[in-house]
């Protein structure tokens, strides 16, 4: 009986040795150690033995069970390791291969221009501030010195939410018509002194070749002591020269009116006409030249500073607001604003910018398209 069992053991070990897969090993395990397996049957014989027989047979049978079980475990481990090796071998990555050519996205000119502006103004000590596109009446109008009945409200073609959507202060909710509410939010949140730009989307119910219901502005705000118009003019000149990458930028400041600035200044830039296209540079008064309206600005109205919780006797400042889409059109030569928002892949690949080419002052802010 014992030689019979020895043969069975060596047989099992030999088959285990030759097993090529986890499935083979499992089959051998079931045959030996499964409920109806031959080792399980051997174990059951112990119950029918006399205590003396059991004393010698017990350790012997347990020994057989342990040898087979250990061999199965060892084979399993070896097979798993080999499988892992094989899989790793098929999954090697050749890092020396060139990157495959895949369709690539591009950075939209609006994003590009906003990045350029952030870079230029960061160099002048401005940080970037943001505010919600869904605003309330108070931030968008009242705190900017446009009370309920103010005629300037009518000029904004505002998208209002229904009366069931009210601000906590009871005011109407609306889509912000300009980035100027960020002036108020930032002054309230951060106090003074302050130097920020606030790029973002704005909305007006208006649509033709030069107006879309959604467009982009960048707001600028400086609050400090003893700020005057000279600071505003220098800042705008420095910014526009850096943005258009030329020193040949001539500005004309015209008196204007915004409820939130006093005095208010409309800024025009001189251009020439070359091959039927407007090219920035030179005085707009020179022969063959003209002036183009570029942005609105002014000294922050005392009332606005007070609305934002600051003391207007201590703090002054200037603010400006400029259309980002318009800046992009002027710099990169598009002539229809609506195409900006069509999502046409051909337009995007023509006018878009590489995502790997971040605008920097040292590299020239206008990264190459
Ligand atoms: N918010 C104004 C507009 O949208 C622009 C502006 C901003 C004017 C800041 C003066 C100061 O037309």
PDB file of N, CA and C in Angstrom, residues 102-188:
ATOM      1  N   UNK A 102      -0.878  62.790 -34.448  1.00  0.00           N
ATOM      2  CA  UNK A 102      -2.299  62.656 -34.123  1.00  0.00           C
ATOM      3  C   UNK A 102      -2.940  64.009 -34.362  1.00  0.00           C
ATOM      4  N   UNK A 103      -4.269  64.040 -34.579  1.00  0.00           N
ATOM      5  CA  UNK A 103      -4.910  65.341 -34.753  1.00  0.00           C
ATOM      6  C   UNK A 103      -4.728  66.145 -33.476  1.00  0.00           C
ATOM      7  N   UNK A 104      -4.271  67.392 -33.603  1.00  0.00           N
ATOM      8  CA  UNK A 104      -4.073  68.144 -32.368  1.00  0.00           C
ATOM      9  C   UNK A 104      -5.045  69.311 -32.259  1.00  0.00           C
ATOM     10  N   UNK A 105      -5.398  69.640 -31.039  1.00  0.00           N
ATOM     11  CA  UNK A 105      -6.235  70.798 -30.805  1.00  0.00           C
ATOM     12  C   UNK A 105      -5.386  72.045 -30.861  1.00  0.00           C
ATOM     13  N   UNK A 106      -6.043  73.198 -30.745  1.00  0.00           N
ATOM     14  CA  UNK A 106      -5.275  74.431 -30.732  1.00  0.00           C
ATOM     15  C   UNK A 106      -5.863  75.369 -29.693  1.00  0.00           C
ATOM     16  N   UNK A 107      -5.041  76.329 -29.283  1.00  0.00           N
ATOM     17  CA  UNK A 107      -5.501  77.312 -28.306  1.00  0.00           C
ATOM     18  C   UNK A 107      -6.266  78.406 -29.048  1.00  0.00           C
ATOM     19  N   UNK A 108      -7.499  78.647 -28.615  1.00  0.00           N
ATOM     20  CA  UNK A 108      -8.348  79.650 -29.261  1.00  0.00           C
ATOM     21  C   UNK A 108      -7.715  81.042 -29.133  1.00  0.00           C
ATOM     22  N   UNK A 109      -7.804  81.865 -30.180  1.00  0.00           N
ATOM     23  CA  UNK A 109      -7.212  83.205 -30.113  1.00  0.00           C
ATOM     24  C   UNK A 109      -7.659  84.006 -28.889  1.00  0.00           C
ATOM     25  N   UNK A 110      -8.898  83.799 -28.428  1.00  0.00           N
ATOM     26  CA  UNK A 110      -9.355  84.534 -27.245  1.00  0.00           C
ATOM     27  C   UNK A 110      -8.546  84.112 -26.012  1.00  0.00           C
ATOM     28  N   UNK A 111      -8.330  82.793 -25.871  1.00  0.00           N
ATOM     29  CA  UNK A 111      -7.532  82.309 -24.744  1.00  0.00           C
ATOM     30  C   UNK A 111      -6.095  82.800 -24.871  1.00  0.00           C
ATOM     31  N   UNK A 112      -5.596  82.761 -26.107  1.00  0.00           N
ATOM     32  CA  UNK A 112      -4.230  83.211 -26.359  1.00  0.00           C
ATOM     33  C   UNK A 112      -4.061  84.668 -25.922  1.00  0.00           C
ATOM     34  N   UNK A 113      -5.001  85.534 -26.354  1.00  0.00           N
ATOM     35  CA  UNK A 113      -4.897  86.960 -26.024  1.00  0.00           C
ATOM     36  C   UNK A 113      -5.027  87.166 -24.512  1.00  0.00           C
ATOM     37  N   UNK A 114      -5.925  86.413 -23.860  1.00  0.00           N
ATOM     38  CA  UNK A 114      -6.041  86.544 -22.402  1.00  0.00           C
ATOM     39  C   UNK A 114      -4.732  86.144 -21.722  1.00  0.00           C
ATOM     40  N   UNK A 115      -4.082  85.095 -22.236  1.00  0.00           N
ATOM     41  CA  UNK A 115      -2.789  84.686 -21.663  1.00  0.00           C
ATOM     42  C   UNK A 115      -1.743  85.769 -21.884  1.00  0.00           C
ATOM     43  N   UNK A 116      -1.767  86.363 -23.079  1.00  0.00           N
ATOM     44  CA  UNK A 116      -0.803  87.432 -23.366  1.00  0.00           C
ATOM     45  C   UNK A 116      -1.016  88.614 -22.417  1.00  0.00           C
ATOM     46  N   UNK A 117      -2.306  88.973 -22.217  1.00  0.00           N
ATOM     47  CA  UNK A 117      -2.607  90.105 -21.329  1.00  0.00           C
ATOM     48  C   UNK A 117      -2.174  89.808 -19.896  1.00  0.00           C
ATOM     49  N   UNK A 118      -2.432  88.590 -19.431  1.00  0.00           N
ATOM     50  CA  UNK A 118      -2.026  88.226 -18.069  1.00  0.00           C
ATOM     51  C   UNK A 118      -0.523  88.359 -17.910  1.00  0.00           C
ATOM     52  N   UNK A 119       0.194  87.926 -18.955  1.00  0.00           N
ATOM     53  CA  UNK A 119       1.657  87.971 -18.919  1.00  0.00           C
ATOM     54  C   UNK A 119       2.157  89.423 -18.874  1.00  0.00           C
ATOM     55  N   UNK A 120       1.575  90.255 -19.731  1.00  0.00           N
ATOM     56  CA  UNK A 120       2.004  91.662 -19.792  1.00  0.00           C
ATOM     57  C   UNK A 120       1.697  92.370 -18.472  1.00  0.00           C
ATOM     58  N   UNK A 121       0.488  92.147 -17.951  1.00  0.00           N
ATOM     59  CA  UNK A 121       0.112  92.868 -16.729  1.00  0.00           C
ATOM     60  C   UNK A 121       0.780  92.277 -15.485  1.00  0.00           C
ATOM     61  N   UNK A 122       1.097  90.985 -15.512  1.00  0.00           N
ATOM     62  CA  UNK A 122       1.832  90.409 -14.381  1.00  0.00           C
ATOM     63  C   UNK A 122       3.164  91.131 -14.236  1.00  0.00           C
ATOM     64  N   UNK A 123       3.769  91.454 -15.370  1.00  0.00           N
ATOM     65  CA  UNK A 123       5.055  92.143 -15.365  1.00  0.00           C
ATOM     66  C   UNK A 123       4.925  93.544 -14.772  1.00  0.00           C
ATOM     67  N   UNK A 124       3.713  94.122 -14.817  1.00  0.00           N
ATOM     68  CA  UNK A 124       3.475  95.449 -14.241  1.00  0.00           C
ATOM     69  C   UNK A 124       2.942  95.339 -12.804  1.00  0.00           C
ATOM     70  N   UNK A 125       2.920  94.131 -12.257  1.00  0.00           N
ATOM     71  CA  UNK A 125       2.504  93.951 -10.868  1.00  0.00           C
ATOM     72  C   UNK A 125       1.015  93.738 -10.676  1.00  0.00           C
ATOM     73  N   UNK A 126       0.297  93.365 -11.752  1.00  0.00           N
ATOM     74  CA  UNK A 126      -1.138  93.103 -11.634  1.00  0.00           C
ATOM     75  C   UNK A 126      -1.368  91.613 -11.422  1.00  0.00           C
ATOM     76  N   UNK A 127      -2.340  91.276 -10.583  1.00  0.00           N
ATOM     77  CA  UNK A 127      -2.744  89.873 -10.510  1.00  0.00           C
ATOM     78  C   UNK A 127      -4.105  89.713 -11.189  1.00  0.00           C
ATOM     79  N   UNK A 128      -4.490  88.442 -11.419  1.00  0.00           N
ATOM     80  CA  UNK A 128      -5.729  88.160 -12.145  1.00  0.00           C
ATOM     81  C   UNK A 128      -6.862  87.909 -11.156  1.00  0.00           C
ATOM     82  N   UNK A 129      -7.975  88.633 -11.310  1.00  0.00           N
ATOM     83  CA  UNK A 129      -9.149  88.453 -10.452  1.00  0.00           C
ATOM     84  C   UNK A 129     -10.302  87.926 -11.305  1.00  0.00           C
ATOM     85  N   UNK A 130     -11.255  87.246 -10.661  1.00  0.00           N
ATOM     86  CA  UNK A 130     -12.415  86.747 -11.396  1.00  0.00           C
ATOM     87  C   UNK A 130     -13.691  87.039 -10.614  1.00  0.00           C
ATOM     88  N   UNK A 131     -14.816  86.943 -11.319  1.00  0.00           N
ATOM     89  CA  UNK A 131     -16.124  87.091 -10.676  1.00  0.00           C
ATOM     90  C   UNK A 131     -17.124  86.260 -11.449  1.00  0.00           C
ATOM     91  N   UNK A 132     -18.333  86.093 -10.921  1.00  0.00           N
ATOM     92  CA  UNK A 132     -19.333  85.234 -11.568  1.00  0.00           C
ATOM     93  C   UNK A 132     -19.917  85.877 -12.831  1.00  0.00           C
ATOM     94  N   UNK A 133     -20.288  85.004 -13.794  1.00  0.00           N
ATOM     95  CA  UNK A 133     -20.941  85.523 -15.004  1.00  0.00           C
ATOM     96  C   UNK A 133     -22.419  85.782 -14.734  1.00  0.00           C
ATOM     97  N   UNK A 134     -22.994  85.031 -13.792  1.00  0.00           N
ATOM     98  CA  UNK A 134     -24.360  85.317 -13.362  1.00  0.00           C
ATOM     99  C   UNK A 134     -24.247  86.271 -12.172  1.00  0.00           C
ATOM    100  N   UNK A 135     -24.626  87.497 -12.403  1.00  0.00           N
ATOM    101  CA  UNK A 135     -24.428  88.552 -11.414  1.00  0.00           C
ATOM    102  C   UNK A 135     -25.763  89.015 -10.874  1.00  0.00           C
ATOM    103  N   UNK A 136     -25.723  89.896  -9.896  1.00  0.00           N
ATOM    104  CA  UNK A 136     -26.958  90.570  -9.547  1.00  0.00           C
ATOM    105  C   UNK A 136     -26.812  92.051  -9.846  1.00  0.00           C
ATOM    106  N   UNK A 137     -27.973  92.619  -9.942  1.00  0.00           N
ATOM    107  CA  UNK A 137     -28.188  94.022 -10.199  1.00  0.00           C
ATOM    108  C   UNK A 137     -27.226  94.956  -9.475  1.00  0.00           C
ATOM    109  N   UNK A 138     -26.994  94.646  -8.200  1.00  0.00           N
ATOM    110  CA  UNK A 138     -26.218  95.559  -7.360  1.00  0.00           C
ATOM    111  C   UNK A 138     -24.769  95.651  -7.836  1.00  0.00           C
ATOM    112  N   UNK A 139     -24.136  94.480  -8.057  1.00  0.00           N
ATOM    113  CA  UNK A 139     -22.735  94.493  -8.493  1.00  0.00           C
ATOM    114  C   UNK A 139     -22.599  95.013  -9.924  1.00  0.00           C
ATOM    115  N   UNK A 140     -23.546  94.612 -10.791  1.00  0.00           N
ATOM    116  CA  UNK A 140     -23.404  94.958 -12.212  1.00  0.00           C
ATOM    117  C   UNK A 140     -23.745  96.424 -12.478  1.00  0.00           C
ATOM    118  N   UNK A 141     -24.661  96.979 -11.678  1.00  0.00           N
ATOM    119  CA  UNK A 141     -25.127  98.344 -11.932  1.00  0.00           C
ATOM    120  C   UNK A 141     -25.033  99.272 -10.724  1.00  0.00           C
ATOM    121  N   UNK A 142     -25.803  98.977  -9.674  1.00  0.00           N
ATOM    122  CA  UNK A 142     -25.975  99.934  -8.574  1.00  0.00           C
ATOM    123  C   UNK A 142     -24.638 100.376  -7.974  1.00  0.00           C
ATOM    124  N   UNK A 143     -23.784  99.397  -7.631  1.00  0.00           N
ATOM    125  CA  UNK A 143     -22.519  99.743  -6.981  1.00  0.00           C
ATOM    126  C   UNK A 143     -21.575 100.441  -7.956  1.00  0.00           C
ATOM    127  N   UNK A 144     -21.883 100.365  -9.259  1.00  0.00           N
ATOM    128  CA  UNK A 144     -21.084 101.082 -10.262  1.00  0.00           C
ATOM    129  C   UNK A 144     -21.745 102.423 -10.587  1.00  0.00           C
ATOM    130  N   UNK A 145     -22.530 102.899  -9.618  1.00  0.00           N
ATOM    131  CA  UNK A 145     -23.134 104.226  -9.725  1.00  0.00           C
ATOM    132  C   UNK A 145     -24.209 104.302 -10.805  1.00  0.00           C
ATOM    133  N   UNK A 146     -24.897 103.187 -11.006  1.00  0.00           N
ATOM    134  CA  UNK A 146     -26.043 103.196 -11.919  1.00  0.00           C
ATOM    135  C   UNK A 146     -27.281 102.749 -11.152  1.00  0.00           C
ATOM    136  N   UNK A 147     -27.929 103.669 -10.438  1.00  0.00           N
ATOM    137  CA  UNK A 147     -29.132 103.300  -9.684  1.00  0.00           C
ATOM    138  C   UNK A 147     -30.251 102.855 -10.628  1.00  0.00           C
ATOM    139  N   UNK A 148     -31.256 102.263 -10.042  1.00  0.00           N
ATOM    140  CA  UNK A 148     -32.386 101.658 -10.763  1.00  0.00           C
ATOM    141  C   UNK A 148     -32.833 102.439 -12.004  1.00  0.00           C
ATOM    142  N   UNK A 149     -32.987 103.751 -11.874  1.00  0.00           N
ATOM    143  CA  UNK A 149     -33.587 104.536 -12.950  1.00  0.00           C
ATOM    144  C   UNK A 149     -32.541 105.102 -13.910  1.00  0.00           C
ATOM    145  N   UNK A 150     -31.259 104.694 -13.721  1.00  0.00           N
ATOM    146  CA  UNK A 150     -30.195 105.326 -14.510  1.00  0.00           C
ATOM    147  C   UNK A 150     -30.302 104.981 -16.000  1.00  0.00           C
ATOM    148  N   UNK A 151     -30.270 105.996 -16.893  1.00  0.00           N
ATOM    149  CA  UNK A 151     -30.434 105.724 -18.323  1.00  0.00           C
ATOM    150  C   UNK A 151     -29.335 104.826 -18.891  1.00  0.00           C
ATOM    151  N   UNK A 152     -28.129 104.809 -18.267  1.00  0.00           N
ATOM    152  CA  UNK A 152     -27.043 103.975 -18.799  1.00  0.00           C
ATOM    153  C   UNK A 152     -27.408 102.498 -18.740  1.00  0.00           C
ATOM    154  N   UNK A 153     -28.290 102.127 -17.819  1.00  0.00           N
ATOM    155  CA  UNK A 153     -28.709 100.720 -17.756  1.00  0.00           C
ATOM    156  C   UNK A 153     -29.336 100.271 -19.066  1.00  0.00           C
ATOM    157  N   UNK A 154     -30.098 101.175 -19.668  1.00  0.00           N
ATOM    158  CA  UNK A 154     -30.807 100.830 -20.899  1.00  0.00           C
ATOM    159  C   UNK A 154     -29.826 100.553 -22.038  1.00  0.00           C
ATOM    160  N   UNK A 155     -28.624 101.152 -21.976  1.00  0.00           N
ATOM    161  CA  UNK A 155     -27.652 100.971 -23.061  1.00  0.00           C
ATOM    162  C   UNK A 155     -27.011  99.597 -23.035  1.00  0.00           C
ATOM    163  N   UNK A 156     -27.216  98.855 -21.990  1.00  0.00           N
ATOM    164  CA  UNK A 156     -26.490  97.579 -21.863  1.00  0.00           C
ATOM    165  C   UNK A 156     -27.201  96.357 -22.429  1.00  0.00           C
ATOM    166  N   UNK A 157     -28.450  96.499 -22.906  1.00  0.00           N
ATOM    167  CA  UNK A 157     -29.160  95.355 -23.504  1.00  0.00           C
ATOM    168  C   UNK A 157     -29.020  94.088 -22.657  1.00  0.00           C
ATOM    169  N   UNK A 158     -29.423  94.211 -21.417  1.00  0.00           N
ATOM    170  CA  UNK A 158     -29.142  93.165 -20.433  1.00  0.00           C
ATOM    171  C   UNK A 158     -30.046  91.943 -20.563  1.00  0.00           C
ATOM    172  N   UNK A 159     -29.435  90.746 -20.407  1.00  0.00           N
ATOM    173  CA  UNK A 159     -30.222  89.520 -20.263  1.00  0.00           C
ATOM    174  C   UNK A 159     -30.571  89.357 -18.780  1.00  0.00           C
ATOM    175  N   UNK A 160     -31.857  89.462 -18.454  1.00  0.00           N
ATOM    176  CA  UNK A 160     -32.288  89.290 -17.058  1.00  0.00           C
ATOM    177  C   UNK A 160     -32.853  87.898 -16.829  1.00  0.00           C
ATOM    178  N   UNK A 161     -32.706  87.384 -15.626  1.00  0.00           N
ATOM    179  CA  UNK A 161     -33.392  86.149 -15.238  1.00  0.00           C
ATOM    180  C   UNK A 161     -34.808  86.501 -14.790  1.00  0.00           C
ATOM    181  N   UNK A 162     -35.695  85.518 -14.754  1.00  0.00           N
ATOM    182  CA  UNK A 162     -37.072  85.766 -14.347  1.00  0.00           C
ATOM    183  C   UNK A 162     -37.165  86.176 -12.886  1.00  0.00           C
ATOM    184  N   UNK A 163     -38.338  86.663 -12.493  1.00  0.00           N
ATOM    185  CA  UNK A 163     -38.510  87.192 -11.143  1.00  0.00           C
ATOM    186  C   UNK A 163     -38.409  86.125 -10.054  1.00  0.00           C
ATOM    187  N   UNK A 164     -38.507  84.829 -10.453  1.00  0.00           N
ATOM    188  CA  UNK A 164     -38.383  83.773  -9.438  1.00  0.00           C
ATOM    189  C   UNK A 164     -36.920  83.502  -9.083  1.00  0.00           C
ATOM    190  N   UNK A 165     -35.991  84.144  -9.815  1.00  0.00           N
ATOM    191  CA  UNK A 165     -34.571  84.033  -9.446  1.00  0.00           C
ATOM    192  C   UNK A 165     -34.102  85.382  -8.934  1.00  0.00           C
ATOM    193  N   UNK A 166     -34.068  85.540  -7.618  1.00  0.00           N
ATOM    194  CA  UNK A 166     -33.671  86.823  -7.040  1.00  0.00           C
ATOM    195  C   UNK A 166     -32.388  86.664  -6.247  1.00  0.00           C
ATOM    196  N   UNK A 167     -31.594  87.711  -6.180  1.00  0.00           N
ATOM    197  CA  UNK A 167     -30.388  87.707  -5.353  1.00  0.00           C
ATOM    198  C   UNK A 167     -30.800  87.751  -3.883  1.00  0.00           C
ATOM    199  N   UNK A 168     -29.904  87.301  -2.981  1.00  0.00           N
ATOM    200  CA  UNK A 168     -30.206  87.370  -1.538  1.00  0.00           C
ATOM    201  C   UNK A 168     -30.575  88.792  -1.112  1.00  0.00           C
ATOM    202  N   UNK A 169     -30.011  89.807  -1.792  1.00  0.00           N
ATOM    203  CA  UNK A 169     -30.339  91.186  -1.435  1.00  0.00           C
ATOM    204  C   UNK A 169     -31.628  91.669  -2.113  1.00  0.00           C
ATOM    205  N   UNK A 170     -32.348  90.728  -2.759  1.00  0.00           N
ATOM    206  CA  UNK A 170     -33.617  91.086  -3.383  1.00  0.00           C
ATOM    207  C   UNK A 170     -33.476  91.576  -4.818  1.00  0.00           C
ATOM    208  N   UNK A 171     -32.240  91.819  -5.242  1.00  0.00           N
ATOM    209  CA  UNK A 171     -32.002  92.361  -6.585  1.00  0.00           C
ATOM    210  C   UNK A 171     -32.259  91.338  -7.683  1.00  0.00           C
ATOM    211  N   UNK A 172     -32.432  91.860  -8.904  1.00  0.00           N
ATOM    212  CA  UNK A 172     -32.621  90.965 -10.054  1.00  0.00           C
ATOM    213  C   UNK A 172     -31.313  90.263 -10.384  1.00  0.00           C
ATOM    214  N   UNK A 173     -31.422  89.028 -10.890  1.00  0.00           N
ATOM    215  CA  UNK A 173     -30.239  88.326 -11.377  1.00  0.00           C
ATOM    216  C   UNK A 173     -30.122  88.567 -12.874  1.00  0.00           C
ATOM    217  N   UNK A 174     -28.895  88.595 -13.369  1.00  0.00           N
ATOM    218  CA  UNK A 174     -28.672  88.895 -14.783  1.00  0.00           C
ATOM    219  C   UNK A 174     -27.357  88.275 -15.230  1.00  0.00           C
ATOM    220  N   UNK A 175     -27.133  88.241 -16.547  1.00  0.00           N
ATOM    221  CA  UNK A 175     -25.812  87.866 -17.061  1.00  0.00           C
ATOM    222  C   UNK A 175     -25.006  89.149 -17.112  1.00  0.00           C
ATOM    223  N   UNK A 176     -23.841  89.150 -16.495  1.00  0.00           N
ATOM    224  CA  UNK A 176     -23.092  90.411 -16.405  1.00  0.00           C
ATOM    225  C   UNK A 176     -22.878  91.009 -17.787  1.00  0.00           C
ATOM    226  N   UNK A 177     -23.053  92.327 -17.884  1.00  0.00           N
ATOM    227  CA  UNK A 177     -22.950  93.008 -19.180  1.00  0.00           C
ATOM    228  C   UNK A 177     -21.551  93.535 -19.406  1.00  0.00           C
ATOM    229  N   UNK A 178     -20.727  93.507 -18.380  1.00  0.00           N
ATOM    230  CA  UNK A 178     -19.325  93.934 -18.479  1.00  0.00           C
ATOM    231  C   UNK A 178     -18.541  93.310 -17.327  1.00  0.00           C
ATOM    232  N   UNK A 179     -17.211  93.432 -17.367  1.00  0.00           N
ATOM    233  CA  UNK A 179     -16.407  92.851 -16.290  1.00  0.00           C
ATOM    234  C   UNK A 179     -16.262  93.827 -15.117  1.00  0.00           C
ATOM    235  N   UNK A 180     -16.853  95.009 -15.218  1.00  0.00           N
ATOM    236  CA  UNK A 180     -16.705  96.004 -14.148  1.00  0.00           C
ATOM    237  C   UNK A 180     -17.203  95.546 -12.765  1.00  0.00           C
ATOM    238  N   UNK A 181     -18.231  94.672 -12.656  1.00  0.00           N
ATOM    239  CA  UNK A 181     -18.595  94.211 -11.307  1.00  0.00           C
ATOM    240  C   UNK A 181     -17.438  93.552 -10.558  1.00  0.00           C
ATOM    241  N   UNK A 182     -16.447  93.037 -11.291  1.00  0.00           N
ATOM    242  CA  UNK A 182     -15.291  92.430 -10.605  1.00  0.00           C
ATOM    243  C   UNK A 182     -14.497  93.503  -9.848  1.00  0.00           C
ATOM    244  N   UNK A 183     -14.568  94.759 -10.321  1.00  0.00           N
ATOM    245  CA  UNK A 183     -13.955  95.868  -9.561  1.00  0.00           C
ATOM    246  C   UNK A 183     -14.517  95.888  -8.145  1.00  0.00           C
ATOM    247  N   UNK A 184     -15.853  95.876  -8.062  1.00  0.00           N
ATOM    248  CA  UNK A 184     -16.528  95.974  -6.768  1.00  0.00           C
ATOM    249  C   UNK A 184     -16.189  94.765  -5.898  1.00  0.00           C
ATOM    250  N   UNK A 185     -16.338  93.564  -6.507  1.00  0.00           N
ATOM    251  CA  UNK A 185     -16.102  92.339  -5.736  1.00  0.00           C
ATOM    252  C   UNK A 185     -14.679  92.300  -5.191  1.00  0.00           C
ATOM    253  N   UNK A 186     -13.710  92.721  -5.990  1.00  0.00           N
ATOM    254  CA  UNK A 186     -12.322  92.625  -5.546  1.00  0.00           C
ATOM    255  C   UNK A 186     -12.014  93.671  -4.477  1.00  0.00           C
ATOM    256  N   UNK A 187     -12.544  94.894  -4.639  1.00  0.00           N
ATOM    257  CA  UNK A 187     -12.314  95.910  -3.606  1.00  0.00           C
ATOM    258  C   UNK A 187     -12.921  95.466  -2.282  1.00  0.00           C
ATOM    259  N   UNK A 188     -14.136  94.891  -2.347  1.00  0.00           N
ATOM    260  CA  UNK A 188     -14.782  94.437  -1.111  1.00  0.00           C
ATOM    261  C   UNK A 188     -13.984  93.299  -0.479  1.00  0.00           C
TER     262      UNK A 188
END
